[in-house]
Coordinates of C-alpha atoms in Angstrom, one line a residue:
M1 CA -40.8 6.0 -64.0
K2 CA -39.6 4.6 -66.8
G3 CA -36.7 6.1 -66.8
L4 CA -36.3 4.7 -63.0
S5 CA -37.1 1.6 -64.3
A6 CA -34.3 1.8 -67.2
E7 CA -31.7 2.5 -64.1
A8 CA -33.0 -0.1 -61.7
G9 CA -32.6 -2.2 -64.9
A10 CA -28.9 -1.4 -65.3
A11 CA -28.0 -2.3 -61.7
M12 CA -29.6 -5.4 -61.7
R13 CA -27.5 -6.2 -64.8
T14 CA -24.2 -4.9 -63.2
M15 CA -24.9 -6.5 -59.2
S16 CA -21.8 -8.3 -58.6
W17 CA -21.9 -12.0 -57.5
S18 CA -21.9 -11.0 -53.6
S19 CA -24.9 -8.9 -54.3
R20 CA -27.2 -11.6 -55.6
C21 CA -25.5 -13.5 -52.6
L22 CA -27.2 -11.3 -50.0
L23 CA -30.1 -10.4 -52.1
A24 CA -31.1 -14.6 -51.8
C25 CA -30.1 -14.8 -48.3
C26 CA -32.7 -11.7 -47.4
L27 CA -35.1 -13.6 -49.2
L28 CA -34.7 -16.7 -47.9
V29 CA -34.8 -15.7 -44.4
C30 CA -38.1 -13.5 -45.2
F31 CA -39.2 -16.5 -46.3
Q32 CA -38.2 -18.7 -43.4
L33 CA -40.2 -16.1 -41.0
A34 CA -42.9 -16.7 -43.4
L35 CA -43.2 -20.3 -42.8
V36 CA -42.7 -19.8 -39.1
G37 CA -46.3 -17.5 -39.1
A38 CA -48.2 -20.3 -40.5
A39 CA -46.7 -23.3 -39.3
R40 CA -48.4 -25.0 -36.3
A41 CA -46.7 -27.2 -33.7
A42 CA -45.9 -30.8 -34.4
P43 CA -48.2 -33.2 -32.9
P44 CA -47.5 -34.1 -29.3
A45 CA -45.8 -37.5 -29.1
P46 CA -48.0 -40.5 -28.7
G47 CA -47.3 -41.2 -25.2
A48 CA -47.2 -37.5 -24.1
P49 CA -50.1 -36.2 -21.7
P50 CA -52.6 -34.9 -24.1
A51 CA -53.7 -31.1 -22.6
P52 CA -53.8 -32.5 -19.1
G53 CA -55.3 -30.8 -15.8
A54 CA -56.7 -30.8 -12.5
A55 CA -58.4 -34.1 -11.0
H56 CA -59.3 -33.0 -7.7
A57 CA -59.1 -34.5 -4.4
T58 CA -61.5 -37.5 -5.1
A59 CA -58.8 -39.1 -6.9
A60 CA -57.7 -40.7 -4.1
N61 CA -60.7 -42.9 -3.8
S62 CA -61.7 -43.6 -7.7
P63 CA -61.4 -46.7 -9.3
A64 CA -58.4 -45.4 -11.1
K65 CA -56.3 -45.8 -8.2
A66 CA -55.4 -49.5 -8.6
A67 CA -54.0 -48.0 -11.9
T68 CA -51.1 -46.6 -10.1
E69 CA -49.6 -49.7 -8.4
I70 CA -46.4 -50.6 -9.8
P71 CA -46.6 -54.5 -11.2
D72 CA -43.6 -55.5 -10.1
P73 CA -41.4 -52.7 -8.7
K74 CA -38.1 -54.3 -9.1
Q75 CA -38.6 -54.9 -12.8
A76 CA -40.2 -51.6 -13.3
Y77 CA -36.8 -49.7 -11.7
T78 CA -34.3 -51.5 -13.7
A79 CA -36.4 -50.8 -16.4
V80 CA -36.2 -47.1 -15.7
D81 CA -32.8 -47.9 -15.6
S82 CA -32.4 -48.7 -19.1
F83 CA -34.4 -46.8 -20.5
L84 CA -32.4 -43.7 -19.0
R85 CA -29.1 -45.4 -20.1
D86 CA -30.7 -45.3 -23.6
Q87 CA -31.4 -41.9 -23.7
L88 CA -27.8 -40.8 -22.5
Q89 CA -26.2 -42.9 -25.6
T90 CA -29.3 -42.0 -28.0
L91 CA -29.2 -37.8 -27.3
G92 CA -25.8 -37.2 -26.2
I93 CA -27.2 -36.3 -22.7
P94 CA -24.0 -35.7 -20.4
G95 CA -25.6 -36.8 -17.0
A96 CA -28.7 -37.7 -15.1
A97 CA -29.8 -39.0 -12.0
I98 CA -33.0 -40.5 -10.4
A99 CA -35.1 -41.0 -7.2
V100 CA -38.4 -42.8 -6.9
V101 CA -39.9 -42.4 -3.6
R102 CA -43.1 -44.8 -2.7
D103 CA -44.8 -44.5 0.8
G104 CA -42.6 -41.8 2.7
R105 CA -39.4 -43.4 1.8
Q106 CA -37.2 -43.7 -1.0
V107 CA -37.2 -47.0 -2.7
H108 CA -34.8 -46.6 -5.9
S109 CA -32.5 -44.1 -6.9
A110 CA -29.9 -44.3 -9.7
A111 CA -27.5 -42.1 -11.5
F112 CA -25.5 -42.4 -15.2
G113 CA -23.5 -40.1 -17.3
K114 CA -21.0 -37.6 -16.0
A115 CA -20.9 -34.5 -14.0
D116 CA -18.1 -32.7 -15.4
P117 CA -15.9 -32.4 -18.2
S118 CA -13.3 -34.7 -16.6
G119 CA -15.9 -37.2 -16.6
R120 CA -16.2 -37.3 -13.1
P121 CA -19.6 -40.1 -12.4
M122 CA -23.0 -38.2 -11.5
T123 CA -24.5 -39.6 -8.8
P124 CA -27.8 -39.6 -7.0
Q125 CA -26.4 -37.2 -4.4
T126 CA -24.7 -34.8 -6.8
P127 CA -26.3 -31.3 -6.8
V128 CA -27.9 -29.8 -9.8
L129 CA -29.4 -26.2 -10.8
L130 CA -33.5 -26.7 -10.3
A131 CA -34.1 -24.2 -12.6
S132 CA -38.4 -23.6 -12.0
T133 CA -38.7 -26.8 -9.6
S134 CA -37.1 -24.3 -7.1
K135 CA -40.8 -23.0 -6.9
S136 CA -42.0 -25.8 -4.8
L137 CA -39.6 -25.3 -2.2
T138 CA -40.2 -21.8 -1.8
A139 CA -43.8 -22.4 -1.5
I140 CA -43.0 -25.2 1.5
A141 CA -41.6 -21.7 3.0
V142 CA -44.5 -19.7 2.1
M143 CA -47.0 -22.4 3.9
Q144 CA -44.6 -22.7 7.1
Q145 CA -45.1 -18.5 7.6
V146 CA -48.7 -19.1 6.9
E147 CA -49.2 -21.5 9.6
S148 CA -46.8 -19.2 12.1
G149 CA -49.7 -16.3 11.5
R150 CA -46.8 -14.0 9.8
L151 CA -48.6 -14.2 6.0
R152 CA -52.3 -14.4 5.2
L153 CA -52.9 -15.9 1.8
D154 CA -55.6 -13.4 0.7
E155 CA -53.9 -10.4 1.9
P156 CA -52.2 -7.9 -0.7
V157 CA -48.4 -8.0 -1.1
R158 CA -48.4 -4.5 0.1
T159 CA -49.3 -5.5 3.7
Y160 CA -46.1 -6.7 4.1
L161 CA -44.1 -5.0 1.6
P162 CA -45.3 -1.5 1.8
W163 CA -43.3 -0.2 -1.4
F164 CA -44.4 -2.9 -3.7
T165 CA -45.2 -1.5 -6.6
M166 CA -45.4 -2.1 -10.3
D167 CA -46.3 0.1 -13.2
D168 CA -49.9 -0.2 -13.1
P169 CA -52.3 0.5 -10.4
R170 CA -53.6 -2.4 -10.1
S171 CA -50.6 -3.9 -9.2
S172 CA -51.7 -3.1 -5.3
N173 CA -54.6 -5.8 -5.2
I174 CA -51.9 -8.6 -5.9
T175 CA -52.4 -11.0 -3.0
V176 CA -50.1 -13.3 -1.5
R177 CA -52.4 -16.4 -3.2
H178 CA -52.3 -14.7 -6.7
L179 CA -48.6 -15.3 -6.3
L180 CA -48.7 -18.8 -5.4
H181 CA -51.1 -19.8 -8.1
Q182 CA -49.3 -17.7 -10.6
T183 CA -52.4 -15.6 -10.9
S184 CA -50.9 -12.1 -10.4
G185 CA -51.2 -10.5 -14.0
M186 CA -47.2 -10.2 -14.0
S187 CA -45.6 -11.0 -17.6
S188 CA -42.8 -13.3 -18.1
R189 CA -41.1 -11.0 -20.6
E190 CA -41.4 -7.4 -18.6
T191 CA -40.4 -9.1 -15.4
A192 CA -37.0 -11.6 -16.8
F193 CA -34.6 -11.6 -14.5
E194 CA -32.5 -14.7 -16.1
A195 CA -29.6 -12.7 -18.1
S196 CA -28.3 -11.0 -15.0
L197 CA -25.2 -12.3 -13.1
D198 CA -25.4 -10.7 -9.8
Q199 CA -24.7 -13.1 -7.2
E200 CA -24.5 -10.2 -4.5
P201 CA -27.5 -11.0 -1.1
E202 CA -29.0 -8.2 -2.0
A203 CA -30.0 -9.2 -5.7
L204 CA -33.2 -10.3 -4.8
E205 CA -34.4 -7.1 -3.2
E206 CA -33.2 -5.6 -5.6
S207 CA -34.9 -7.5 -8.6
V208 CA -38.3 -6.8 -6.8
R209 CA -37.9 -3.6 -6.5
A210 CA -37.3 -3.2 -10.5
L211 CA -40.9 -4.2 -11.1
A212 CA -41.7 -1.0 -10.4
S213 CA -41.5 -0.1 -14.1
S214 CA -42.6 -3.6 -15.0
P215 CA -46.5 -3.1 -16.6
L216 CA -49.3 -5.8 -15.6
A217 CA -50.3 -8.2 -18.6
A218 CA -53.8 -8.7 -16.8
E219 CA -55.9 -8.2 -13.7
P220 CA -54.8 -9.4 -10.4
G221 CA -56.7 -12.8 -10.3
Q222 CA -58.0 -13.3 -13.4
R223 CA -56.4 -15.6 -15.2
F224 CA -53.1 -18.1 -15.1
H225 CA -50.1 -16.2 -16.7
Y226 CA -46.9 -17.8 -16.2
A227 CA -43.7 -15.6 -14.8
S228 CA -41.3 -16.6 -12.5
A229 CA -40.9 -13.0 -10.9
N230 CA -44.4 -14.3 -8.9
Y231 CA -41.8 -16.7 -7.0
N232 CA -39.3 -13.9 -6.3
V233 CA -41.7 -11.8 -4.6
L234 CA -42.5 -14.7 -2.4
G235 CA -39.1 -15.6 -1.5
L236 CA -38.8 -11.7 -0.6
L237 CA -42.0 -11.7 1.6
V238 CA -40.6 -14.7 3.3
Q239 CA -37.3 -12.9 4.2
A240 CA -39.6 -9.7 5.4
V241 CA -41.8 -11.5 7.7
S242 CA -38.9 -14.4 8.8
K243 CA -36.5 -11.3 9.5
Q244 CA -33.7 -13.8 7.4
P245 CA -32.3 -14.0 4.3
F246 CA -34.4 -16.0 2.2
G247 CA -31.5 -18.5 1.4
E248 CA -30.6 -18.8 5.0
Y249 CA -34.3 -19.5 6.1
V250 CA -34.4 -22.3 3.2
R251 CA -31.6 -23.8 5.1
R252 CA -32.8 -24.2 8.3
H253 CA -36.4 -24.2 7.7
V254 CA -36.6 -26.9 4.5
F255 CA -33.0 -28.4 3.8
G256 CA -32.3 -28.9 7.5
P257 CA -35.0 -30.6 8.5
L258 CA -35.7 -32.9 5.5
G259 CA -31.9 -33.7 5.5
M260 CA -31.0 -32.2 2.3
V261 CA -27.3 -32.1 3.0
H262 CA -26.7 -31.5 -0.9
S263 CA -29.0 -28.6 -1.7
H264 CA -28.1 -25.2 -1.7
T265 CA -29.3 -21.5 -2.2
T266 CA -26.6 -20.2 -4.1
A267 CA -24.4 -21.3 -7.0
A268 CA -20.8 -20.8 -4.7
S269 CA -22.2 -22.9 -2.0
A270 CA -23.4 -25.6 -4.7
K271 CA -20.1 -25.6 -6.6
E272 CA -18.2 -26.5 -2.9
D273 CA -20.3 -29.4 -2.8
D274 CA -19.0 -30.4 -6.0
A275 CA -22.2 -29.6 -8.5
A276 CA -22.8 -31.0 -11.9
E277 CA -21.5 -28.4 -14.4
G278 CA -23.9 -27.7 -17.1
Y279 CA -24.2 -28.6 -20.7
S280 CA -26.2 -26.9 -23.5
R281 CA -27.0 -28.6 -27.1
W282 CA -25.3 -26.2 -30.2
F283 CA -26.5 -26.3 -32.9
S284 CA -29.1 -29.1 -32.4
A285 CA -25.4 -31.3 -33.2
F286 CA -23.4 -31.5 -30.0
W287 CA -23.0 -30.7 -26.2
V288 CA -21.2 -28.1 -24.8
R289 CA -20.4 -27.3 -21.3
T290 CA -21.3 -24.2 -20.8
D291 CA -22.2 -21.3 -18.4
V292 CA -25.7 -19.6 -17.8
P293 CA -26.2 -17.2 -15.7
A294 CA -27.8 -18.4 -12.2
P295 CA -28.4 -14.7 -10.8
A296 CA -29.2 -14.5 -7.0
A297 CA -32.5 -12.8 -7.9
G298 CA -34.1 -16.0 -9.0
M299 CA -33.2 -18.1 -6.2
P300 CA -36.8 -18.5 -4.9
S301 CA -38.0 -19.6 -8.4
S302 CA -35.2 -20.9 -10.5
T303 CA -32.0 -21.1 -9.5
M304 CA -31.4 -23.0 -6.2
Y305 CA -29.1 -26.2 -6.4
A306 CA -30.4 -30.3 -5.0
S307 CA -29.5 -33.7 -5.8
A308 CA -31.8 -36.2 -7.1
E309 CA -32.0 -37.9 -3.5
D310 CA -32.6 -34.5 -1.6
L311 CA -35.7 -34.1 -3.9
G312 CA -36.8 -37.6 -3.0
R313 CA -36.8 -36.4 0.5
E314 CA -39.2 -33.6 -0.2
L315 CA -41.4 -35.7 -1.9
A316 CA -41.3 -37.8 0.3
A317 CA -42.4 -35.7 3.0
L318 CA -45.3 -33.9 0.9
L319 CA -46.4 -37.0 0.2
D320 CA -46.7 -37.7 3.9
G321 CA -48.5 -34.7 4.7
G322 CA -45.4 -32.7 5.4
R323 CA -43.6 -35.1 8.0
Y324 CA -40.3 -36.8 7.3
G325 CA -39.1 -39.1 9.6
G326 CA -39.5 -37.5 13.2
A327 CA -39.3 -33.7 11.4
R328 CA -42.5 -32.2 10.3
I329 CA -42.4 -29.1 8.0
L330 CA -45.8 -28.3 7.3
E331 CA -49.7 -29.3 8.3
P332 CA -51.4 -32.1 6.4
G333 CA -53.9 -29.0 5.8
S334 CA -51.3 -26.7 4.4
V335 CA -50.2 -29.7 2.1
A336 CA -53.7 -30.5 0.5
E337 CA -53.4 -26.5 0.2
M338 CA -50.7 -26.5 -2.2
F339 CA -52.3 -29.2 -4.2
Q340 CA -55.4 -27.8 -4.6
P341 CA -55.4 -26.5 -8.4
R342 CA -57.1 -22.7 -8.2
T343 CA -56.4 -22.2 -11.5
S344 CA -57.2 -23.5 -14.5
V345 CA -53.9 -23.4 -16.9
D346 CA -55.3 -25.4 -20.1
G347 CA -57.9 -27.6 -20.3
A348 CA -58.1 -29.9 -17.5
K349 CA -54.3 -28.8 -16.4
G350 CA -54.3 -26.9 -13.6
Y351 CA -51.7 -24.7 -11.0
G352 CA -51.5 -25.4 -7.5
M353 CA -48.5 -23.5 -5.4
G354 CA -45.7 -24.4 -6.9
W355 CA -47.2 -27.8 -9.1
Y356 CA -49.0 -28.2 -12.4
T357 CA -51.7 -30.7 -12.0
R358 CA -53.4 -33.0 -14.3
P359 CA -54.6 -36.6 -15.1
L360 CA -52.1 -39.0 -14.6
V361 CA -53.0 -40.6 -18.3
E362 CA -49.5 -42.7 -18.2
A363 CA -51.2 -45.3 -15.6
V364 CA -53.8 -45.8 -18.0
D365 CA -52.4 -45.3 -21.6
S366 CA -51.1 -48.3 -23.0
A367 CA -52.7 -49.0 -26.2
G368 CA -50.8 -45.5 -28.6
P369 CA -52.6 -42.9 -30.1
A370 CA -55.9 -44.6 -31.4
A371 CA -56.7 -45.7 -27.9
P372 CA -59.6 -43.3 -26.5
A373 CA -58.4 -40.9 -23.7
P374 CA -59.8 -41.6 -20.2
A375 CA -62.2 -39.6 -18.4
A376 CA -60.0 -36.8 -16.3
Q377 CA -62.2 -38.5 -13.4
D378 CA -61.3 -41.9 -13.7
V379 CA -57.2 -41.4 -13.4
P380 CA -55.4 -40.7 -10.3
L381 CA -54.3 -36.7 -9.7
L382 CA -50.8 -36.1 -10.6
L383 CA -48.6 -33.3 -9.2
E384 CA -45.8 -32.0 -11.5
H385 CA -43.5 -29.5 -12.3
Q386 CA -40.2 -29.1 -14.8
G387 CA -37.5 -27.1 -14.4
E388 CA -35.8 -25.4 -18.2
W389 CA -32.2 -23.6 -17.9
G390 CA -30.2 -23.1 -20.5
N391 CA -28.0 -26.3 -19.4
S392 CA -30.2 -28.3 -17.0
H393 CA -33.3 -29.9 -17.2
T394 CA -35.3 -31.1 -13.8
Y395 CA -38.4 -33.0 -13.1
L396 CA -40.6 -33.5 -10.1
A397 CA -43.6 -35.9 -10.1
M398 CA -45.9 -36.7 -7.3
V399 CA -49.5 -39.3 -7.5
P400 CA -50.7 -38.5 -3.9
A401 CA -53.2 -41.2 -4.8
S402 CA -50.4 -44.1 -4.6
G403 CA -48.0 -42.1 -2.6
L404 CA -45.3 -42.1 -5.6
G405 CA -42.9 -39.5 -6.2
V406 CA -40.4 -39.1 -8.9
A407 CA -37.1 -36.8 -9.1
L408 CA -35.1 -36.5 -12.2
V409 CA -32.3 -34.2 -12.6
I410 CA -30.1 -33.6 -15.7
N411 CA -27.2 -31.2 -16.2
G412 CA -28.0 -30.2 -19.9
N413 CA -30.7 -29.2 -22.0
D414 CA -31.6 -28.5 -25.6
T415 CA -33.3 -25.1 -25.9
A416 CA -34.3 -25.6 -29.7
A417 CA -36.3 -28.8 -28.5
T418 CA -36.7 -29.0 -24.8
S419 CA -39.9 -31.6 -25.7
R420 CA -37.4 -34.5 -26.1
L421 CA -36.2 -34.1 -22.5
K422 CA -40.1 -33.3 -21.6
A423 CA -40.6 -36.8 -23.7
I424 CA -38.3 -38.8 -20.9
D425 CA -40.3 -37.5 -17.9
T426 CA -43.7 -39.0 -19.2
N427 CA -41.9 -41.8 -20.5
I428 CA -40.3 -43.0 -16.7
L429 CA -43.8 -42.4 -15.6
R430 CA -45.5 -45.0 -18.3
I431 CA -42.7 -47.3 -17.5
L432 CA -43.1 -47.0 -13.5
H433 CA -47.1 -48.3 -14.2
G434 CA -46.0 -50.8 -16.6
H435 CA -46.2 -49.4 -20.0
S436 CA -43.0 -48.9 -22.6
P437 CA -41.6 -45.9 -23.4
V438 CA -42.8 -44.5 -26.6
P439 CA -40.6 -42.2 -29.1
A440 CA -40.4 -38.8 -28.5
V441 CA -41.9 -36.1 -31.1
V442 CA -40.5 -32.5 -31.2
S443 CA -43.4 -30.6 -30.9
E444 CA -41.5 -26.7 -30.7
D445 CA -42.4 -25.0 -34.2
W446 CA -39.8 -24.3 -36.4
L447 CA -38.2 -20.9 -35.4
Q448 CA -37.6 -22.3 -31.7
Q449 CA -35.9 -25.6 -33.3
S450 CA -33.5 -23.3 -36.2
S451 CA -33.0 -20.3 -34.2
W452 CA -29.5 -20.7 -34.1
A453 CA -29.7 -21.1 -38.2
V454 CA -32.1 -18.0 -38.5
A455 CA -29.1 -16.1 -36.6
L456 CA -26.4 -17.4 -38.1
G457 CA -28.4 -16.7 -41.6
L458 CA -28.5 -13.5 -40.0
L459 CA -24.7 -13.2 -39.1
V460 CA -24.0 -13.9 -42.9
A461 CA -26.7 -11.8 -44.2
E462 CA -25.0 -9.0 -42.6
L463 CA -21.2 -9.4 -43.5
L464 CA -22.2 -9.5 -47.0
S465 CA -23.9 -6.4 -46.7
L466 CA -20.3 -4.8 -44.9
W467 CA -18.3 -6.0 -47.7
V468 CA -21.0 -4.7 -50.7
S469 CA -21.2 -1.4 -49.0
L470 CA -17.4 -1.0 -48.7
S471 CA -17.1 -2.3 -52.3
V472 CA -19.7 0.7 -53.1
L473 CA -18.0 3.2 -51.0
V474 CA -14.1 2.3 -51.6
R475 CA -13.7 0.4 -54.5
R476 CA -16.5 2.1 -56.2
R477 CA -18.3 -0.4 -57.4
F478 CA -21.9 0.6 -59.7
A479 CA -19.8 3.9 -60.0
R480 CA -21.7 4.1 -64.1
L481 CA -24.9 4.1 -62.2
G482 CA -24.0 7.4 -60.5
R483 CA -26.2 8.8 -57.5
L484 CA -28.7 5.5 -58.1
G485 CA -25.9 3.1 -56.8
P486 CA -25.2 3.7 -53.7
L487 CA -28.6 5.3 -53.0
A488 CA -30.0 2.0 -53.8
W489 CA -27.8 0.0 -51.3
A490 CA -28.1 2.2 -48.8
A491 CA -32.2 1.4 -48.9
A492 CA -31.5 -2.6 -49.4
A493 CA -29.3 -2.5 -46.1
L494 CA -31.5 -0.4 -43.9
A495 CA -34.2 -2.8 -45.2
L496 CA -32.0 -5.5 -43.7
D497 CA -31.4 -3.6 -40.2
A498 CA -34.8 -3.0 -39.9
F499 CA -35.8 -6.3 -40.5
V500 CA -33.1 -7.8 -37.7
L501 CA -34.2 -5.2 -34.9
W502 CA -37.8 -6.2 -35.6
L503 CA -37.0 -9.8 -35.4
C504 CA -34.5 -9.4 -32.3
L505 CA -36.1 -6.9 -31.0
A506 CA -40.1 -7.6 -31.4
Y507 CA -40.9 -10.5 -32.8
A508 CA -38.6 -13.2 -30.7
P509 CA -39.2 -11.5 -27.5
A510 CA -42.8 -11.7 -27.7
R511 CA -42.8 -15.2 -29.4
F512 CA -40.6 -16.7 -26.2
D513 CA -42.4 -14.7 -24.0
T514 CA -38.7 -13.5 -22.5
D515 CA -36.4 -10.4 -23.5
L516 CA -33.1 -10.2 -25.9
P517 CA -30.8 -10.4 -23.3
V518 CA -32.4 -13.5 -21.9
I519 CA -32.7 -15.5 -25.4
I520 CA -29.0 -14.5 -25.6
R521 CA -27.7 -15.8 -22.7
Q522 CA -30.2 -18.5 -22.2
F523 CA -30.1 -20.0 -26.0
P524 CA -26.0 -19.9 -26.2
D525 CA -25.8 -21.2 -29.8
V526 CA -28.1 -18.2 -31.1
G527 CA -26.5 -15.7 -28.8
V528 CA -23.3 -16.1 -30.3
S529 CA -24.7 -15.0 -33.8
L530 CA -27.2 -12.5 -32.4
V531 CA -24.4 -10.6 -30.4
P532 CA -22.3 -9.3 -33.9
V533 CA -25.5 -9.5 -35.9
L534 CA -26.8 -6.6 -33.2
G535 CA -23.5 -4.8 -33.5
L536 CA -23.6 -4.2 -37.3
A537 CA -27.2 -3.4 -37.3
I538 CA -27.3 -1.0 -35.1
L539 CA -23.3 0.5 -34.9
W540 CA -22.7 0.4 -38.8
A541 CA -26.4 1.6 -40.2
V542 CA -26.2 5.3 -39.1
P543 CA -22.4 5.5 -40.2
R544 CA -23.1 3.6 -43.4
T545 CA -25.8 5.3 -44.6
A546 CA -24.5 8.8 -44.1
W547 CA -21.1 7.4 -45.9
L548 CA -23.3 5.8 -49.0
V549 CA -25.8 8.9 -49.3
V550 CA -22.8 11.8 -49.2
T551 CA -20.8 9.7 -51.5
A552 CA -23.9 9.5 -54.1
L553 CA -24.8 13.3 -54.0
S554 CA -21.2 13.6 -54.6
R555 CA -21.6 11.7 -58.4
S556 CA -23.0 13.4 -61.2
P557 CA -26.6 12.1 -61.5
R558 CA -25.8 9.4 -64.7
G559 CA -22.6 8.4 -63.6
V560 CA -19.1 9.5 -62.8
P561 CA -17.4 11.8 -65.9

């Protein structure tokens, strides 16, 4: 042991400047990861909703109904527009459009910023990738099939798709209702599809069939576990029982009756209609037009397109019991069923069919964080859903008690701190109910905010490792240490590779509840560093280690003669 310590000390004294830098980088990354494990999420913004939840249908008759009335509608709409202009300027957001619905009709719409790098103006008619707000449209299609008798909510999926299975015998118990309420037991990570580039019509069925190799995370019907794959299966169910491709069905039976002429089920048709191009905020510093996959497999859950004005038509129909003008897309009972939170998400927050439900605290919260939180039964029910994609953000909200609906689309997203854009959503509700907007507080943990920096740090560490390895092998650094130098460096480099693989293949996917390809494609500023990092950690590790070991064995124990 003493001899080994003496040799190790000699190795430390002969370490090059680059070796010390590499060691410092490794220690820094390890220290930062330890901070991640210990860090707690930042407190919510003063005006952001607390763990919201389901107020029940009785909210329509509660005393708080008066709180949902807009004190001066014209003044409120002017304030909303001013707020959005300010947010575009402050955050650098490329473009945004909003539509406000009241009592079954659109009462306000506006657009700001640009739709693409050419500077084409954003308009209320500009289609934007919806992300998860697509689910509300799929829920309408499903309930139409329930009304027709082709689907039954409590019937197993296998009744309609006999081949449907997952890597768990409990999957035979998954029902249509479980899918709608996100209680099927599916895991978002194990059913991820967001990195696919497939745009073929068959992609939807192929992705559902591919679930045969995916395990369940929980017993069907037991608890809420959000996974977009639930709605992809629902889309295939509509396709199967209606005997029409899902996209065609939605165009004919949802978009058509509602006059949603700027809504699309494929990226190609949206592009033909001058859809807004998506932007991502790179390195938490600047916005870049970024192509992010929008696979056809995710059409029912994530990859439909619509304008703010068209989404306002959807909200108007739902708030009027399924009727829009002379068209009826659903019966009032079906709409009421969609709105019912059949599962608890967190605290008072619930989930209906494609909608989160919670008390509308923005209607009564005017005194800031020191004000006592209102009781759930004292405020109206809010139904809402956000859509988060690598290059777009959308928001839908409805207050059945007052007939208020809000549709917001933004052709960009800051994946490192989505809370900044979510604060815009809640602040719009505050303004519409007579309250001033409050500053956003970033609530994401350290890893999400700085994931691009971690990826860049790992790339620097791997490149330094490569340089030092070549120095040992080609320039014969540490030659006087004999076998110890190459063997010690082989162990250090392998430790770095192991850390990289653990972080990328185990920790980060578990933390973000998705798989690595999705992280690379949906977090573009992270992916640009992670790809070469993984290439070095996987492809270079074996030949480097073998070369170092052979070099060590070829040397004398105490140095080259």
